[in-house]
N, CA, C and O atoms as CSV, one atom per row, in Angstrom:
chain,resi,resn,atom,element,x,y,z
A,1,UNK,N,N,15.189,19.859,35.903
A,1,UNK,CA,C,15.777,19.944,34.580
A,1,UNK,C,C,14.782,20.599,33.633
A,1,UNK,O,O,13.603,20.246,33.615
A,2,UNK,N,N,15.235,21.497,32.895
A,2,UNK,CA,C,14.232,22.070,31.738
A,2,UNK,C,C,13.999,20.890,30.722
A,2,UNK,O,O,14.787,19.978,30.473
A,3,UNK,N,N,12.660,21.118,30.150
A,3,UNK,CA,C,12.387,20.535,29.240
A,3,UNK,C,C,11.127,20.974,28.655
A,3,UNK,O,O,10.016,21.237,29.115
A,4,UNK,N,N,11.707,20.969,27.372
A,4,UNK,CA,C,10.370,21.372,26.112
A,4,UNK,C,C,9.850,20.668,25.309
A,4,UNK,O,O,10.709,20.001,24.733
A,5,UNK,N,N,9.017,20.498,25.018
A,5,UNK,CA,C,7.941,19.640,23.890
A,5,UNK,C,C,6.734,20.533,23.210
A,5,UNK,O,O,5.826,21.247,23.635
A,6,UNK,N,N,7.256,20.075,21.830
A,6,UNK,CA,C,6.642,20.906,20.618
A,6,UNK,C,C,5.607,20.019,20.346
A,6,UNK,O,O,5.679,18.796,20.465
A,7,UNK,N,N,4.610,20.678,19.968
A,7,UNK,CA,C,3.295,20.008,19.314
A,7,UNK,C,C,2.363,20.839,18.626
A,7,UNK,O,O,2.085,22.021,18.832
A,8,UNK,N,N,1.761,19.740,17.460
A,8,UNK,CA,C,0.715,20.772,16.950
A,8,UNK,C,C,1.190,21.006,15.335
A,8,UNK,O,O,0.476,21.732,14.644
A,9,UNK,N,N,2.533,20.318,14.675
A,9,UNK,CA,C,2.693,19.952,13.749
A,9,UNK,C,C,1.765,19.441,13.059
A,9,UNK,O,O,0.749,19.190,13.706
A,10,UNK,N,N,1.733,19.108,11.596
A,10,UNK,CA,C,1.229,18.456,10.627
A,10,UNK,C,C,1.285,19.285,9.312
A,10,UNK,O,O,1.791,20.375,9.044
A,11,UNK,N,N,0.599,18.394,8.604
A,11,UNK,CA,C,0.398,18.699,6.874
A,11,UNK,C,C,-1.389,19.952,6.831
A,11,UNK,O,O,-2.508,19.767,7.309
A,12,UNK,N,N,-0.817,21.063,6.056
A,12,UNK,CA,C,-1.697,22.055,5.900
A,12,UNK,C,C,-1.295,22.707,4.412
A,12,UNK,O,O,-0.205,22.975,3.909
A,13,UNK,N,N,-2.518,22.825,3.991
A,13,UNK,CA,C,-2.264,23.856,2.580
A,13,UNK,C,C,-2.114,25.307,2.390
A,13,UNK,O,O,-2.549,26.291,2.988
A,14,UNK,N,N,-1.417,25.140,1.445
A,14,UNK,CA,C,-0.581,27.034,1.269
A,14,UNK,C,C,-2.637,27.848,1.805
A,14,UNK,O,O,-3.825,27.540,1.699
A,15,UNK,N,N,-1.619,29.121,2.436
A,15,UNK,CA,C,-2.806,29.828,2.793
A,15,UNK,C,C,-3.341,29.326,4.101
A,15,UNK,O,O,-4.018,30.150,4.715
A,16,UNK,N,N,-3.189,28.200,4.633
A,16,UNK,CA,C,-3.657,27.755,6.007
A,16,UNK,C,C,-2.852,28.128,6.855
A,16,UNK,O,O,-1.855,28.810,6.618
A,17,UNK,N,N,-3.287,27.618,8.193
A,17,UNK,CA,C,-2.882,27.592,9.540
A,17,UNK,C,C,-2.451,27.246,10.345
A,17,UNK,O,O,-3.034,26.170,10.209
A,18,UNK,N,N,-1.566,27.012,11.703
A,18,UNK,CA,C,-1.438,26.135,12.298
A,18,UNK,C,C,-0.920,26.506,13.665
A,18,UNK,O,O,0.213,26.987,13.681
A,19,UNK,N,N,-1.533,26.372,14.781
A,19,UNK,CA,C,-0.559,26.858,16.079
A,19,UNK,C,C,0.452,25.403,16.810
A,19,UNK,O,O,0.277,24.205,17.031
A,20,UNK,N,N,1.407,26.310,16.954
A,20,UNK,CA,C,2.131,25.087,17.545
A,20,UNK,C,C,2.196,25.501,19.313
A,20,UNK,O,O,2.132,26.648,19.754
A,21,UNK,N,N,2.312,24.464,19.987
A,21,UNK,CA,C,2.853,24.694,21.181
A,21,UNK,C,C,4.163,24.461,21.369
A,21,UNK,O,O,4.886,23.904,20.543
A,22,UNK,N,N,4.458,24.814,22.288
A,22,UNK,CA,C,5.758,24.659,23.710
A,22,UNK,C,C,5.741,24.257,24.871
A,22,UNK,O,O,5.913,25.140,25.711
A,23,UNK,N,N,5.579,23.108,25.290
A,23,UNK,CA,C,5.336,22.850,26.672
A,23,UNK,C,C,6.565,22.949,27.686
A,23,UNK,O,O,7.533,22.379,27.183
A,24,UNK,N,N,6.776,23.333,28.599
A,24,UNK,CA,C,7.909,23.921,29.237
A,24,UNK,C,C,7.985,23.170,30.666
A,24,UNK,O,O,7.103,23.352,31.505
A,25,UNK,N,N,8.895,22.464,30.856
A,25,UNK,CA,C,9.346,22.319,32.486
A,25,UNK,C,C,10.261,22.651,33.233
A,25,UNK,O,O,11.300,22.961,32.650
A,26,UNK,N,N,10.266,22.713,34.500
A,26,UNK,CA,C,11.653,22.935,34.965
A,26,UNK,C,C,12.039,24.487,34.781
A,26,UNK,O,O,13.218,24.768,34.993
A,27,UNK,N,N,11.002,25.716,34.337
A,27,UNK,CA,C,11.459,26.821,34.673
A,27,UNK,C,C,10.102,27.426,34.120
A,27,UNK,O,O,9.172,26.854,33.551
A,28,UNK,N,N,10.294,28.904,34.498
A,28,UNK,CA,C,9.034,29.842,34.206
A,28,UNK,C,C,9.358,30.945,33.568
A,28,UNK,O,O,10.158,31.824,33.889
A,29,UNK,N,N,8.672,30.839,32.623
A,29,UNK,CA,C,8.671,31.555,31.302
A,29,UNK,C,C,8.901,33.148,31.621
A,29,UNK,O,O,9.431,33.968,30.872
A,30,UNK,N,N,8.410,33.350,32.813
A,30,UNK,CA,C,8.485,34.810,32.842
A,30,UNK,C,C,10.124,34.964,33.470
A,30,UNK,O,O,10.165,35.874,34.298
A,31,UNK,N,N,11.132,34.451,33.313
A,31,UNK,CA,C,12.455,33.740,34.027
A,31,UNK,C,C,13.328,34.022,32.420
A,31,UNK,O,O,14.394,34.638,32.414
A,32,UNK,N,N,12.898,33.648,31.533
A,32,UNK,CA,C,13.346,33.303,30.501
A,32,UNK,C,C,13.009,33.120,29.289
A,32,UNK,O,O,12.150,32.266,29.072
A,33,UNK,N,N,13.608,33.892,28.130
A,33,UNK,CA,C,13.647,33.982,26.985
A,33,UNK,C,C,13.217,33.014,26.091
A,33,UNK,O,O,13.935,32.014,26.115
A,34,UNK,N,N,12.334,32.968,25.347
A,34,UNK,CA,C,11.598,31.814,24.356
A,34,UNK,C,C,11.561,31.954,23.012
A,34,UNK,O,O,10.790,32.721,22.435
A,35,UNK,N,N,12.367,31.242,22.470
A,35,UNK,CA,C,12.548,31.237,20.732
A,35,UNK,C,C,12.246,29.951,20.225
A,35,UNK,O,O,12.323,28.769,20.560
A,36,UNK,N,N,11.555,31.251,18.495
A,36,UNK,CA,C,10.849,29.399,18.123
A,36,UNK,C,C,11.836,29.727,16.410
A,36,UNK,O,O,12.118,30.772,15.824
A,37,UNK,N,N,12.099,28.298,16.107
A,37,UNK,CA,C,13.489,28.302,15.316
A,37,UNK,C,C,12.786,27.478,14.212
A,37,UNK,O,O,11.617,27.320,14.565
A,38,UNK,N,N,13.052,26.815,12.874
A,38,UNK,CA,C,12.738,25.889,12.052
A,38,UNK,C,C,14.166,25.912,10.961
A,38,UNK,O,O,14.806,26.890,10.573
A,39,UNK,N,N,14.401,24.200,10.604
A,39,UNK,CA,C,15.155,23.950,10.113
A,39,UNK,C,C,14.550,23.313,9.016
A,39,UNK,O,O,13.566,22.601,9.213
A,40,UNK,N,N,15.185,23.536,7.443
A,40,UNK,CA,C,14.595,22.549,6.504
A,40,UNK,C,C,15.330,21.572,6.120
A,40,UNK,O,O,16.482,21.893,6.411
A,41,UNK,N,N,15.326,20.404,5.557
A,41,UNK,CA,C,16.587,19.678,4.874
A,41,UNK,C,C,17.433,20.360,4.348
A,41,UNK,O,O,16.997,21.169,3.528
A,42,UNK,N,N,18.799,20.337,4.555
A,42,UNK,CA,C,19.783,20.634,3.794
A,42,UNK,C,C,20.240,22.881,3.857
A,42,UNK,O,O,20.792,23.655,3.074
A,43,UNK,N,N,19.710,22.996,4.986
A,43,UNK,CA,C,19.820,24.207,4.988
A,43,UNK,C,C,19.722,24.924,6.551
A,43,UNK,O,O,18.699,24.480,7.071
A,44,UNK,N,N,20.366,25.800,7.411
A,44,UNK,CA,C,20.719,25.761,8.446
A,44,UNK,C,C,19.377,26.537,9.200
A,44,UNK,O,O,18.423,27.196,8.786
A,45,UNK,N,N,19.862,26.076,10.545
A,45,UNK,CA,C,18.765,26.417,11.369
A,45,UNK,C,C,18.099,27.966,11.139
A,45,UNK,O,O,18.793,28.818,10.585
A,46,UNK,N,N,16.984,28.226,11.504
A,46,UNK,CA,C,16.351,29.598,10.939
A,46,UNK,C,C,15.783,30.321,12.307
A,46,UNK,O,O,15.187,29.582,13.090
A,47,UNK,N,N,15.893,31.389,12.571
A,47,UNK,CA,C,15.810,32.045,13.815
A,47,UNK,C,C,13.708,32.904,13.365
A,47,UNK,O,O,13.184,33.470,12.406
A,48,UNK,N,N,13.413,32.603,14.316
A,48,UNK,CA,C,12.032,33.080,13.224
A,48,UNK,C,C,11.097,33.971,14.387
A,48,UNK,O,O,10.396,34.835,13.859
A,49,UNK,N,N,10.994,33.877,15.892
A,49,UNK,CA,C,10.291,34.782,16.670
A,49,UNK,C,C,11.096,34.538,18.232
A,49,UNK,O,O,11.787,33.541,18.443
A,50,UNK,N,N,10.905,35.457,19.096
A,50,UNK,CA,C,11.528,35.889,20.087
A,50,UNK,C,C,11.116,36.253,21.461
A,50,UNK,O,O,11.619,37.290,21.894
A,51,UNK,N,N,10.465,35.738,22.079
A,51,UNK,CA,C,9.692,36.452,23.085
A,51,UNK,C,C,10.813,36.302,24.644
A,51,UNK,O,O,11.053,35.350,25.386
A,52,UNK,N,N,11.281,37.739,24.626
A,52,UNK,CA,C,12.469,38.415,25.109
A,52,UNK,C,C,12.595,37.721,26.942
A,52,UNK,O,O,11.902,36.803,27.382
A,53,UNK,N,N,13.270,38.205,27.427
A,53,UNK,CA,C,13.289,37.623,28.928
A,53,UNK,C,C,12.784,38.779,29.593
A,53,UNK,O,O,12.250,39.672,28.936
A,54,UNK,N,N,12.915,38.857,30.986
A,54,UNK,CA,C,12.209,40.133,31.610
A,54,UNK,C,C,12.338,41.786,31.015
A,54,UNK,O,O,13.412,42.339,30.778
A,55,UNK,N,N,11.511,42.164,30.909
A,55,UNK,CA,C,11.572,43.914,30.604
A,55,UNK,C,C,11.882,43.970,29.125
A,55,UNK,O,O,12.222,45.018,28.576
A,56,UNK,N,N,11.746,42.718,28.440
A,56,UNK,CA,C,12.043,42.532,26.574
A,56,UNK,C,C,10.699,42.553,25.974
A,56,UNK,O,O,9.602,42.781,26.484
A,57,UNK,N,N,10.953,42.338,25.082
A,57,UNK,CA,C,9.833,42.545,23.934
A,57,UNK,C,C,9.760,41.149,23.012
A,57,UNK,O,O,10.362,40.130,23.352
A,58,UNK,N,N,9.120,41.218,22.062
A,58,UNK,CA,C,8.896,40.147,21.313
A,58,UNK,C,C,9.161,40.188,19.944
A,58,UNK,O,O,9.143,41.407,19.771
A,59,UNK,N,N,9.397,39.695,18.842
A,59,UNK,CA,C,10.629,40.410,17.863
A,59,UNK,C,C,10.067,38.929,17.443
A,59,UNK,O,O,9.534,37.989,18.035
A,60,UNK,N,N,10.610,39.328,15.653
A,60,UNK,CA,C,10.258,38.594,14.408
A,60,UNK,C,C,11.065,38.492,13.701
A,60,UNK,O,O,11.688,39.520,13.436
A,61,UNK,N,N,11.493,37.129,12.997
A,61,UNK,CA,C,12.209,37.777,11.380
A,61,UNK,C,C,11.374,38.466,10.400
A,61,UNK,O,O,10.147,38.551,10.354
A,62,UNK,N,N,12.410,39.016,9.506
A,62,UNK,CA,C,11.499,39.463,8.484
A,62,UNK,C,C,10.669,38.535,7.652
A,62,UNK,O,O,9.791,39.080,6.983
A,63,UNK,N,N,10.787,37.208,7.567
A,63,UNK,CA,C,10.167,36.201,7.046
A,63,UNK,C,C,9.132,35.391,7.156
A,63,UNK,O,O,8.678,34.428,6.538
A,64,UNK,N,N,8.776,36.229,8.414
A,64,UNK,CA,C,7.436,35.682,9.412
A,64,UNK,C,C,6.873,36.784,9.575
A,64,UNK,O,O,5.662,36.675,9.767
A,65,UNK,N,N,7.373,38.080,9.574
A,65,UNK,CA,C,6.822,39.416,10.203
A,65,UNK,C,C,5.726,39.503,9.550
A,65,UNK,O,O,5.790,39.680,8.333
A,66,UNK,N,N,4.245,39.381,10.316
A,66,UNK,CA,C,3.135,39.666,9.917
A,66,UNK,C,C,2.300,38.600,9.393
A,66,UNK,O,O,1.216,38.711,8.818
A,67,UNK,N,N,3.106,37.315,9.735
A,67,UNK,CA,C,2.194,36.388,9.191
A,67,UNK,C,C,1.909,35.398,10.842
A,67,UNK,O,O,0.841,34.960,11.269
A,68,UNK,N,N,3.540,35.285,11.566
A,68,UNK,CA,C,3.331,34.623,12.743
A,68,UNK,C,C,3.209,35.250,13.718
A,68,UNK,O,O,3.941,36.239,13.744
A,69,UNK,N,N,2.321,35.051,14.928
A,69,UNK,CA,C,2.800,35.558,16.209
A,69,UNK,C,C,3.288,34.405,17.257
A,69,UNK,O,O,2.628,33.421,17.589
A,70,UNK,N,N,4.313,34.680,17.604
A,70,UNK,CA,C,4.436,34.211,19.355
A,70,UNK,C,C,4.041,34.659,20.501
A,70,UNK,O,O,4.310,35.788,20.912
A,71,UNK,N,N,3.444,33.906,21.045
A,71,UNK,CA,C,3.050,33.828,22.935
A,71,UNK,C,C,2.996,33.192,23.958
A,71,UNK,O,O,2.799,31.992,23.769
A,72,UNK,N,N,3.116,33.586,25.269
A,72,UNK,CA,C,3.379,32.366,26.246
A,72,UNK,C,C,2.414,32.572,26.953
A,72,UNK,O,O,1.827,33.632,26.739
A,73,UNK,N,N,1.930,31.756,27.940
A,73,UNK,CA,C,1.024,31.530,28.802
A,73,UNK,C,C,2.129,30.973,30.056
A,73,UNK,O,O,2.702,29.886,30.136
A,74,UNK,N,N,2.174,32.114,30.943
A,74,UNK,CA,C,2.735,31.775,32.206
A,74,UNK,C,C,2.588,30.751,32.756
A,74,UNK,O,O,3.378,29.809,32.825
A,75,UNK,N,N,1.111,30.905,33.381
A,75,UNK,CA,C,0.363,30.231,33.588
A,75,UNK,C,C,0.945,28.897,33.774
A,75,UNK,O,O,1.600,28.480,34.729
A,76,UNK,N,N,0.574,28.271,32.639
A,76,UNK,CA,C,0.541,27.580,31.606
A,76,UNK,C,C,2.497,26.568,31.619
A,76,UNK,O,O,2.911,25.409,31.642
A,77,UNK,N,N,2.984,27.768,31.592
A,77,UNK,CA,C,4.155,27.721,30.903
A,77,UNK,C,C,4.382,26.523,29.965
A,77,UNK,O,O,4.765,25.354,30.009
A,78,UNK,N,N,3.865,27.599,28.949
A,78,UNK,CA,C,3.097,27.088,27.648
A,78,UNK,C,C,3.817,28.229,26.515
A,78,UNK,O,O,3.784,29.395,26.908
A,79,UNK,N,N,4.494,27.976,25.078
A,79,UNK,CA,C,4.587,28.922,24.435
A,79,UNK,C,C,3.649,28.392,23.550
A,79,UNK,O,O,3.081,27.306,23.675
A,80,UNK,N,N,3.485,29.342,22.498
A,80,UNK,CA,C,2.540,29.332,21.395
A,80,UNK,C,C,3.087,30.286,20.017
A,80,UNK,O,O,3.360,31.485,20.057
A,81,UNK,N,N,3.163,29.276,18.665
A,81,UNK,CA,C,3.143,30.426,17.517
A,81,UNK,C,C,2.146,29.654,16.686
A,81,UNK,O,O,1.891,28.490,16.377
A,82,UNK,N,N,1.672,30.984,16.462
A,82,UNK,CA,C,0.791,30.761,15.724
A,82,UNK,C,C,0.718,31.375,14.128
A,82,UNK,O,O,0.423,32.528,13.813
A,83,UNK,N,N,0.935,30.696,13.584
A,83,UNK,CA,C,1.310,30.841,12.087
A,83,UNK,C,C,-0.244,30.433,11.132
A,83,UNK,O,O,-1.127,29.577,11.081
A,84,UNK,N,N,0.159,31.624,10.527
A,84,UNK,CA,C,-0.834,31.658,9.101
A,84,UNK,C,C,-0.357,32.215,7.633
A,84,UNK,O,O,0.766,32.478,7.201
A,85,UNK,N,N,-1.482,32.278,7.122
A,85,UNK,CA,C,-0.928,32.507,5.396
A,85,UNK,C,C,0.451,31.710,4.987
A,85,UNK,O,O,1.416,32.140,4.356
A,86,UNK,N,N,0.250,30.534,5.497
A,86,UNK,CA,C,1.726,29.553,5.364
A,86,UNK,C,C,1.428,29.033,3.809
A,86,UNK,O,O,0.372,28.904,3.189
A,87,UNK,N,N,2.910,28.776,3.426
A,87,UNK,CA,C,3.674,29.187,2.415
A,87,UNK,C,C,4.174,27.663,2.426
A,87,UNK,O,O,4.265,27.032,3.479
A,88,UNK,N,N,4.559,27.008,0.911
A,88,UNK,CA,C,5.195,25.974,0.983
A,88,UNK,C,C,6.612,26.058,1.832
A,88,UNK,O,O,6.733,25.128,2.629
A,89,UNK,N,N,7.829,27.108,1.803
A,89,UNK,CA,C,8.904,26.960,1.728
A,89,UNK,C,C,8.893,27.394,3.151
A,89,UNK,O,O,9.892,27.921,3.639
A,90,UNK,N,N,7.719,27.181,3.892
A,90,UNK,CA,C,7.164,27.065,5.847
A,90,UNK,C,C,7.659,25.529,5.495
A,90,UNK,O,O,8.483,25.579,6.408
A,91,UNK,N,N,7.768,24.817,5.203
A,91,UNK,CA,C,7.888,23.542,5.618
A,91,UNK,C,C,9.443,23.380,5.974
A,91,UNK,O,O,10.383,23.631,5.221
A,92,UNK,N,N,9.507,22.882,7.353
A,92,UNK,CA,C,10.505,23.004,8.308
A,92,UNK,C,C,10.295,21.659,9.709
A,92,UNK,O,O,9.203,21.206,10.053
A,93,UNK,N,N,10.930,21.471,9.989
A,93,UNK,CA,C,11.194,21.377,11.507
A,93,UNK,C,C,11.259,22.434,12.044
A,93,UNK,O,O,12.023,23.354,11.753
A,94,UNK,N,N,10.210,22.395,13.146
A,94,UNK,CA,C,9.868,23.554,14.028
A,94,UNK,C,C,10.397,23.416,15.657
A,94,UNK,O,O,9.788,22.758,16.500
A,95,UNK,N,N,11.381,24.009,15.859
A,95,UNK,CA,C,11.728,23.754,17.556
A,95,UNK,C,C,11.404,25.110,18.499
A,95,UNK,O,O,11.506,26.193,17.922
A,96,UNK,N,N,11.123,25.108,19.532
A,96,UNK,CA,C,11.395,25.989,20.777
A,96,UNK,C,C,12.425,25.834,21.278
A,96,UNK,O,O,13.140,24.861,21.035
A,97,UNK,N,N,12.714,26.741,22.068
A,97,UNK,CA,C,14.356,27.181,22.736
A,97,UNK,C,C,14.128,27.832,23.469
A,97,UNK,O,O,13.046,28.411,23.374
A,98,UNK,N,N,15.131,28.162,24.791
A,98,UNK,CA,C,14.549,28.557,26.141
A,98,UNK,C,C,16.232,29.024,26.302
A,98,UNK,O,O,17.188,28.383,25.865
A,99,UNK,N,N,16.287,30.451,27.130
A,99,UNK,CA,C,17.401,30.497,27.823
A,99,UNK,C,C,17.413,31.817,28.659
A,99,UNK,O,O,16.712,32.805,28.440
A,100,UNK,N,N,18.206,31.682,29.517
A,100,UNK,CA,C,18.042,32.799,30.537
A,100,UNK,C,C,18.517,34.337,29.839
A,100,UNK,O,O,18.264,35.303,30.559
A,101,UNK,N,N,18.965,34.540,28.940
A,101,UNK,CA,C,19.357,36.129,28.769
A,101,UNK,C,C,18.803,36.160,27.349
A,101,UNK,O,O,18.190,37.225,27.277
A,102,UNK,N,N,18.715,35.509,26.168
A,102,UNK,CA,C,18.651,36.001,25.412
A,102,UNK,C,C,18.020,34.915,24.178
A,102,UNK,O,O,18.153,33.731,24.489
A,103,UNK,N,N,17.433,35.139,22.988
A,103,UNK,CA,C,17.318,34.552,21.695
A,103,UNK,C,C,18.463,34.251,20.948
A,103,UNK,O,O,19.222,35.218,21.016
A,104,UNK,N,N,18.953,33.315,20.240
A,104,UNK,CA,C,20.331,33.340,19.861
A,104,UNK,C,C,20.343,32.122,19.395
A,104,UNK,O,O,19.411,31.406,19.762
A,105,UNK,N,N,21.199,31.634,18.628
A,105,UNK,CA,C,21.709,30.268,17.584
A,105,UNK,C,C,21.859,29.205,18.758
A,105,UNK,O,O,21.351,28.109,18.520
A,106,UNK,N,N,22.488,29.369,20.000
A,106,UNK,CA,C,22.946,28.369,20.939
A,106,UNK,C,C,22.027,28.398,22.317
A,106,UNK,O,O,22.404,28.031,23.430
A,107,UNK,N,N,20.805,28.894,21.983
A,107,UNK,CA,C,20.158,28.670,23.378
A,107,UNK,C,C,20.120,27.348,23.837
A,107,UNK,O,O,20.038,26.304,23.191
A,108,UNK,N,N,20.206,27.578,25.285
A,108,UNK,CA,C,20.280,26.653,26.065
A,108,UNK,C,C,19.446,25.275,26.587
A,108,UNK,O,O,19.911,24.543,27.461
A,109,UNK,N,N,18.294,25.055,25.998
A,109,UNK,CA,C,17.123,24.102,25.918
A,109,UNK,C,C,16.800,24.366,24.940
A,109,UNK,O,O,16.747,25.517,24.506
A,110,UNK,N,N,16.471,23.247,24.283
A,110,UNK,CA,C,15.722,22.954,23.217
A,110,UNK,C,C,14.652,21.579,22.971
A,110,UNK,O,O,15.022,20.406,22.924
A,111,UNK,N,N,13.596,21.956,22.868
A,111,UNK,CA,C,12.793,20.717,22.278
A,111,UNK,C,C,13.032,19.854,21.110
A,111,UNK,O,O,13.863,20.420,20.399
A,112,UNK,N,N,12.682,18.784,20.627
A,112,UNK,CA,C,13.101,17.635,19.860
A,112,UNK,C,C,12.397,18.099,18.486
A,112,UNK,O,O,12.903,17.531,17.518
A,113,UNK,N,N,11.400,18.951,18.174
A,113,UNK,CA,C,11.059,19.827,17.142
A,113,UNK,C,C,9.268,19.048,16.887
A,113,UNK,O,O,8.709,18.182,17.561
A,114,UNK,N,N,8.913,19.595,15.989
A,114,UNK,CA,C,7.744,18.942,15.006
A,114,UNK,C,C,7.390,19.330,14.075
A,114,UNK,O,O,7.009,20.500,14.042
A,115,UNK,N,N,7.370,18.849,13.375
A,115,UNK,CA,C,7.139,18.869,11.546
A,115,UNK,C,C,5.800,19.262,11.299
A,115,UNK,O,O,4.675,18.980,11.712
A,116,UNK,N,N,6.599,20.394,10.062
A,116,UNK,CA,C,5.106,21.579,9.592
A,116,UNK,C,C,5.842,20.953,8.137
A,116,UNK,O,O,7.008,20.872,7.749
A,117,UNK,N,N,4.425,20.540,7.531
A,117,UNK,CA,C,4.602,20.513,6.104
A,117,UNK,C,C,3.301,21.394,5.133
A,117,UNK,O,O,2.145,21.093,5.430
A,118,UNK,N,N,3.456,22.191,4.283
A,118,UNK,CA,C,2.911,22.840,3.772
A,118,UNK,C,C,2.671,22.814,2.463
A,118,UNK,O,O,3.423,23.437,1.714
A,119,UNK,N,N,1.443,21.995,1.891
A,119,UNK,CA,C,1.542,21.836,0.596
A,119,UNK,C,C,0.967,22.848,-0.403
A,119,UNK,O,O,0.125,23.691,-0.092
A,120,UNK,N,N,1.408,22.721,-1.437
A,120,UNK,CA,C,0.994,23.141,-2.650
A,120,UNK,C,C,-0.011,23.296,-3.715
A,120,UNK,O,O,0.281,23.876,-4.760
């Protein structure tokens, strides 16, 4: 069975840092598509980096472009974003998502999330 677990949440001030992980079971990353998503209170899920399935690429929103990167560690099968120059309105629930073809609103695994709070 797949399964993901996010970590690496917490409280950081505007201008800081923070990498989160993805811990991955039950399949290999180089197999499948890895998206990392964040939701805030009262406002719908947010699609935010992409790291594509075989022969894809890795892709950003514009709202992260240049501040986060995503990466996986095969290896590992391990994802990683790593976010900086964070911003109060970064404060989200942060999940990973896993699925065989593609990045998208309904991927198929998802982790239970972890909380990025970003103060002021």
């Amino acid at each position: 069975e797949v399964q993901l677990v996010e970590s690496g949440g917490g409280l950081v001030q505007t201008g800081g840092s923070l990498r989160l992980s993805c811990a991955a079971s039950g399949f290999s990353f180089d197999e499948y598509a890895i998206g990392w998503f964040r939701q805030a209170p009262g406002k719908e899920r947010e699609g935010l980096a992409c790291i594509s399935g075989p022969d894809g690429g890795t892709y950003y929103s514009s709202s992260v472009q240049g501040r986060f990167t995503a990466s996986s560690d095969n290896a590992k099968n391990t994802a990683y974003l790593q976010m900086n120059s964070l911003r109060p309105e970064d404060t989200a629930v942060y999940y990973c998502a896993a699925d065989s073809r593609s990045c998208h609103r309904s991927m198929k695994y998802w982790g239970k999330g972890t909380q990025v709070t970003v103060s002021s």
